C-alpha positions in Angstrom: 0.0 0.0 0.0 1.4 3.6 -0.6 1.9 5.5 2.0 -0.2 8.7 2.0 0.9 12.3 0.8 0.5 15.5 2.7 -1.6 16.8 0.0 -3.5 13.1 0.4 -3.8 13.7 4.2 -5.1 17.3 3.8 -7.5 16.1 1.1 -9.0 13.1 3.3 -9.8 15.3 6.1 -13.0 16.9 3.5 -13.8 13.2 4.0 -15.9 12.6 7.5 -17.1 9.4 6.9 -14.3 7.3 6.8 -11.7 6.7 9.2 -8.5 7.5 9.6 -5.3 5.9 11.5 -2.9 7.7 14.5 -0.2 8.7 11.8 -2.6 10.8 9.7 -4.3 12.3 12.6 -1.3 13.6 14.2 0.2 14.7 11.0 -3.2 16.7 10.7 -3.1 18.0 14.0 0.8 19.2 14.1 0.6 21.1 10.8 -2.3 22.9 12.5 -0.4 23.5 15.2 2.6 25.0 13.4 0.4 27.3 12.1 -0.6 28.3 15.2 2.9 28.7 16.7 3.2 31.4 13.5 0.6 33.0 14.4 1.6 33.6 18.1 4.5 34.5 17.0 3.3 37.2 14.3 1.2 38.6 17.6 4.6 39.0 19.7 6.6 40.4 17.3 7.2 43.9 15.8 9.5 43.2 12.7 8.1 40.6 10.6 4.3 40.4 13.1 2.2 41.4 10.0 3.1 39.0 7.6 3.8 36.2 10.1 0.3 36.8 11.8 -1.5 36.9 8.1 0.2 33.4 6.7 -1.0 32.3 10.3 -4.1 33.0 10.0 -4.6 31.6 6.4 -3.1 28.5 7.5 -5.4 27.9 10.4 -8.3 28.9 8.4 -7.3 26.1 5.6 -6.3 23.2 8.1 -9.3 23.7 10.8 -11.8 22.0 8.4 -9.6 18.9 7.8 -8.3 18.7 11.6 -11.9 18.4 12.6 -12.4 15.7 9.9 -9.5 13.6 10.8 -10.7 14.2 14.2 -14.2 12.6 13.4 -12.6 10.4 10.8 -10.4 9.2 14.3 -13.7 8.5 16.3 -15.1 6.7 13.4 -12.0 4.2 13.9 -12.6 4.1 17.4 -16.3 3.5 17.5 -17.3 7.1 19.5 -19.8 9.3 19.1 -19.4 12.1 16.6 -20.2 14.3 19.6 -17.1 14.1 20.9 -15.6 16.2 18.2 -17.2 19.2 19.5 -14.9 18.8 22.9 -12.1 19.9 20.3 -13.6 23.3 20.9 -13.0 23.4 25.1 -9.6 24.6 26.5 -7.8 22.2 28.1 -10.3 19.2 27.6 -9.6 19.7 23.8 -5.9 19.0 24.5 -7.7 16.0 26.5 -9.3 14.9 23.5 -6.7 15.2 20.8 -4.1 13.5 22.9 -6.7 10.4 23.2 -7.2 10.7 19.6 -3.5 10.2 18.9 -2.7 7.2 21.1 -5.7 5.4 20.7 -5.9 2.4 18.5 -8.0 1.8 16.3 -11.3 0.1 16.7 -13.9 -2.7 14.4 -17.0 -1.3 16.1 -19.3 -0.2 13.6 -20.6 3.9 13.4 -23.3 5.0 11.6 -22.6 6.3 8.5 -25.2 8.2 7.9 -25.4 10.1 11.2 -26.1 13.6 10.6 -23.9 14.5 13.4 -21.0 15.1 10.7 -23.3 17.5 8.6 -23.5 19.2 11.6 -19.8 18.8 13.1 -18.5 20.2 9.3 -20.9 22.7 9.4 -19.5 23.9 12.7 -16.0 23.7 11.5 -16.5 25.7 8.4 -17.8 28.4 10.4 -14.6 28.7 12.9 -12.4 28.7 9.8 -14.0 31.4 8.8 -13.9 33.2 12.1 -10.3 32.5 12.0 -9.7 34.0 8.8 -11.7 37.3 9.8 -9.0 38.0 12.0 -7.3 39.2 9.4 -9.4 42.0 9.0 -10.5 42.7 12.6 -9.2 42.0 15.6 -11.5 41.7 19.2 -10.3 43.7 22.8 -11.8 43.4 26.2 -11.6 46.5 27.7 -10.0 46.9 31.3 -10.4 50.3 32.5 -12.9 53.3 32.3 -11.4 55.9 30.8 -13.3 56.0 27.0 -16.9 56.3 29.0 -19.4 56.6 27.9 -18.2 55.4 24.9 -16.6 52.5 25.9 -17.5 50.5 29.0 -15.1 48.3 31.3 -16.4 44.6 30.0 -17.0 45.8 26.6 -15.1 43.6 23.9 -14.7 45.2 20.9 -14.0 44.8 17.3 -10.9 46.7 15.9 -10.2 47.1 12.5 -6.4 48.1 10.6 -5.8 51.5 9.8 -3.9 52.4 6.3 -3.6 55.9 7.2 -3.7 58.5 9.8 -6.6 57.9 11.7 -8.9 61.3 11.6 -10.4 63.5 14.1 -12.2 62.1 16.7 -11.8 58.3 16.3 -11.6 56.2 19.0 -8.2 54.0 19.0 -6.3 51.0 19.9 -2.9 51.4 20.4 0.0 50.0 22.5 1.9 52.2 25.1 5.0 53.9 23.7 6.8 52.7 26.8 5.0 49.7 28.2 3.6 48.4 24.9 0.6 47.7 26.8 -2.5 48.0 25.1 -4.3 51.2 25.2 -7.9 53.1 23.8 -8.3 56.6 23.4 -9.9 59.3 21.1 -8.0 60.9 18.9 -8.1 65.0 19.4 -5.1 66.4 18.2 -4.0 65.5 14.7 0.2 65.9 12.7 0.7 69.5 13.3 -2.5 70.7 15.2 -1.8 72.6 18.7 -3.7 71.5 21.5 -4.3 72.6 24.9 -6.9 72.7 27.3 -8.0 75.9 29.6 -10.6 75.1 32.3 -11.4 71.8 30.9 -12.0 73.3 27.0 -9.9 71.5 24.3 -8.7 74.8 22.2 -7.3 73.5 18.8 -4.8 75.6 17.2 -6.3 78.3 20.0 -9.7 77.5 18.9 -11.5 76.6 21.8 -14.7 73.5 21.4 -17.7 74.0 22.6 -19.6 72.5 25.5 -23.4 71.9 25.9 -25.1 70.0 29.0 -25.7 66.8 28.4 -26.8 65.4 31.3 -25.9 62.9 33.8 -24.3 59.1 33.0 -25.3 57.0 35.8 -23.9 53.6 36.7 -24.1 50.9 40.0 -21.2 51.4 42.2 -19.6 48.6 42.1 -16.5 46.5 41.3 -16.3 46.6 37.2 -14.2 43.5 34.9 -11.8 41.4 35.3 -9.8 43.6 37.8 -13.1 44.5 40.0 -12.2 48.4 39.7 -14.5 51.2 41.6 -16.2 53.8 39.2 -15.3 57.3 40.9 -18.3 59.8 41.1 -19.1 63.4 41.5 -22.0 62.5 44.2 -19.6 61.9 46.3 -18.6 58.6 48.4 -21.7 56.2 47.4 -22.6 52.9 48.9 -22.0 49.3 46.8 -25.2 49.0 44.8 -25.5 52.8 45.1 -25.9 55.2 42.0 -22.7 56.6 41.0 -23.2 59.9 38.9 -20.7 62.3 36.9 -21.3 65.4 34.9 -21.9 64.5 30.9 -21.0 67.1 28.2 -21.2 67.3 24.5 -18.0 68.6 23.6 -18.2 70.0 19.8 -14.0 70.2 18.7 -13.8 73.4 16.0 -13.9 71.0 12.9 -17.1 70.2 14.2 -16.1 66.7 15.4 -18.4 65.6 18.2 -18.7 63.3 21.2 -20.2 63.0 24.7 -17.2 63.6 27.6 -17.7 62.6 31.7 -16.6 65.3 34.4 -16.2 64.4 38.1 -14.5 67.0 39.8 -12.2 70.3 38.8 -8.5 69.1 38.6 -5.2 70.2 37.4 -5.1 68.5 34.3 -8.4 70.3 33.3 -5.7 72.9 31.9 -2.7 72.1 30.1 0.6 73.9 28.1 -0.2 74.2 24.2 1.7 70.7 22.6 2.4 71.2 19.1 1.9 67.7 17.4 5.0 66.5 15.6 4.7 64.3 12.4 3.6 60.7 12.8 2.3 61.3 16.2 -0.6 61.7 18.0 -2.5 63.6 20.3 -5.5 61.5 22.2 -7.9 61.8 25.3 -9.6 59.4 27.2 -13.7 60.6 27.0 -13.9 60.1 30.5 -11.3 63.2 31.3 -10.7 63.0 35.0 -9.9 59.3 34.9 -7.6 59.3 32.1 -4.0 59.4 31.7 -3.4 60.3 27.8 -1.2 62.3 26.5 -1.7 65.4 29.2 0.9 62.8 30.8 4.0 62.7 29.8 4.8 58.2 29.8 7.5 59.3 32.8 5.3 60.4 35.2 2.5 57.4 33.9 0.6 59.0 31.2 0.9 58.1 27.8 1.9 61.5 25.5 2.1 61.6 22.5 1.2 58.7 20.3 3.8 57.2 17.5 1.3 56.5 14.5 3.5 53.3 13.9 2.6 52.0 17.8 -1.8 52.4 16.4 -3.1 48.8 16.4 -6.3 49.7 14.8 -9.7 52.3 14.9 -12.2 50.8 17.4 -15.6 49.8 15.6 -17.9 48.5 17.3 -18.8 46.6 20.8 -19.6 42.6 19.9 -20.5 42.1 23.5 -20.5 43.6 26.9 -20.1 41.9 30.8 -20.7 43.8 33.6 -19.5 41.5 35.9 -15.9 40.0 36.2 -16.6 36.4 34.0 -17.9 36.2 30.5 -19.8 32.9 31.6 -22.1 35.1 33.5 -24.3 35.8 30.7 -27.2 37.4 33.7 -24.2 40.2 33.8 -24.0 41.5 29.7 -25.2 44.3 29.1 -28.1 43.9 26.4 -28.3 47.0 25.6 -24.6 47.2 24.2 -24.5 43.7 21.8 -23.4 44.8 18.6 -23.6 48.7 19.6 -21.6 51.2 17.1 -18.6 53.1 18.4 -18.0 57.0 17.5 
């Protein structure tokens, strides 16, 4: 009998209905996984990330659908369930799973051919292929702190897309700290060659001062927010756990016109600032939430961020996918309804 080709391997994994042996399994399984390791390693680094992320990405998208087939192809040989195949999907009891699937010998036990369990499990793949491959395009965030509210909410994952060119006035960012490399959101407000400032908490632009209108009052539960359970702060004052926390909302109108909804607490020395002329390639940015922000009012030394390198912007923030008010994702009784698939401006 001839032994089997890659390109044979690949091409038997479209094939969920017959069965296939511990070689071509784990030859399935470790070219995914090479992939994978490309991938990570496009995400860590900065010289060669973008092409070693994308050939990634294109390689998991190709090889998911026959991994999954040897996979059901493997529990055809052992006489399981086509169930099981769906356990691929589940950290940790995956790696469970797959390790089972390579050891395991092979089995005479009959499976039913026409179960529509592989319809099903190949339907299933071809969808996270294709999830896989939209990374390419967009990329999702949880957000960790509060300083883009109302914007953006702690728990809020988001959808980032790539920018191509400088990013205009007034969109909302992801970017990676130009000291930490940590990753950061913020709106853009001062563009290559603008002066900003602020005086008494008015952005002036090139000594053109925005405008402010009442807007109200943003409301939210005091109490501990995400992952890292953080305390909203509030211009009511000290407020009980489960209490309303309040702060001041403005519309703030920049002089292009350029137009979004910014939270005041309190009256505090960064609410006026010396005029920084932006340099080329950089940018100037503000968290919406202004008293709870350290942007580029702070210089990184003293644990702000300053001025932006265009070269350190991940991406323009587009829109929230989902949002958890509490600290776990699993807690679906904590999203926040009113934010699935929400527009960001």
């Amino acid at each position: 009998m001839a032994r089997p080709t890659p390109i044979g391997i690949l091409t038997a994994g479209f094939d969920w209905f017959g069965r296939s042996g511990r070689a071509a399994f784990v030859a399935a399984l470790l070219v995914w996984a090479i992939f994978a390791g490309v991938t990570i390693y496009g995400l860590d680094r900065s010289d060669w990330r973008g092409w070693a992320r994308a050939i990634g990405l294109i390689g998991l998208a190709l090889t998911t659908v026959p991994l999954f087939g040897h996979a059901m192809r493997r529990l055809n040989d052992l006489g399981w369930s086509g169930w099981w195949v769906w356990l691929l999907l589940v950290p940790y009891v995956g790696a469970v799973l797959a390790l089972l699937l390579a050891v395991r010998r092979g089995s005479l036990r009959r499976f039913a051919t026409g179960s529509p369990l592989r319809l099903l499990g190949m339907i299933g793949a071809v969808l996270l292929a294709l999830l896989i491959l939209s990374r390419l395009f967009w990329t999702p965030y949880l957000i960790l702190r509060g300083n883009m509210k109302p914007a953006v909410l702690i728990g809020d994952v988001i959808s980032v897309t790539a920018l191509r060119t400088t990013p205009e006035r007034g969109a909302v960012i992801v970017f990676r700290h130009p000291v930490s490399g940590q990753i950061m959101i913020a709106r853009v407000i001062g563009l290559p060659g603008d002066t900003v400032a602020l005086v008494n908490g008015l952005v002036q632009i090139d000594g053109t001062p925005a405008a402010l209108t009442d807007a109200g009052v943003f409301d939210e539960v005091m109490a501990p927010q995400g992952p890292l359970g953080l305390m909203p702060r509030c211009l009511n004052g000290a407020v009980g756990q489960g209490a309303t926390c309040q702060k001041r909302r403005w519309r703030e109108v920049l002089p292009d016109g350029t137009t979004q909804d910014i939270l005041n607490i309190a009256d505090t020395p960064l609410d006026t600032t010396a005029p920084v002329k932006v340099p080329a390639g950089q940018l100037y940015v503000l968290g919406d939430n202004r008293d709870n922000s350290a942007d580029s009012r702070i210089a990184p030394a003293a644990g702000g961020i300053g001025l932006v390198p265009l070269d350190a912007v991940t991406g323009r923030a587009r829109r929230v996918i989902v949002s958890v008010a509490g600290a776990q994702w699993w807690r679906v009784w904590t999203w926040r309804a009113n934010r699935l698939w929400v527009g960001l401006r």
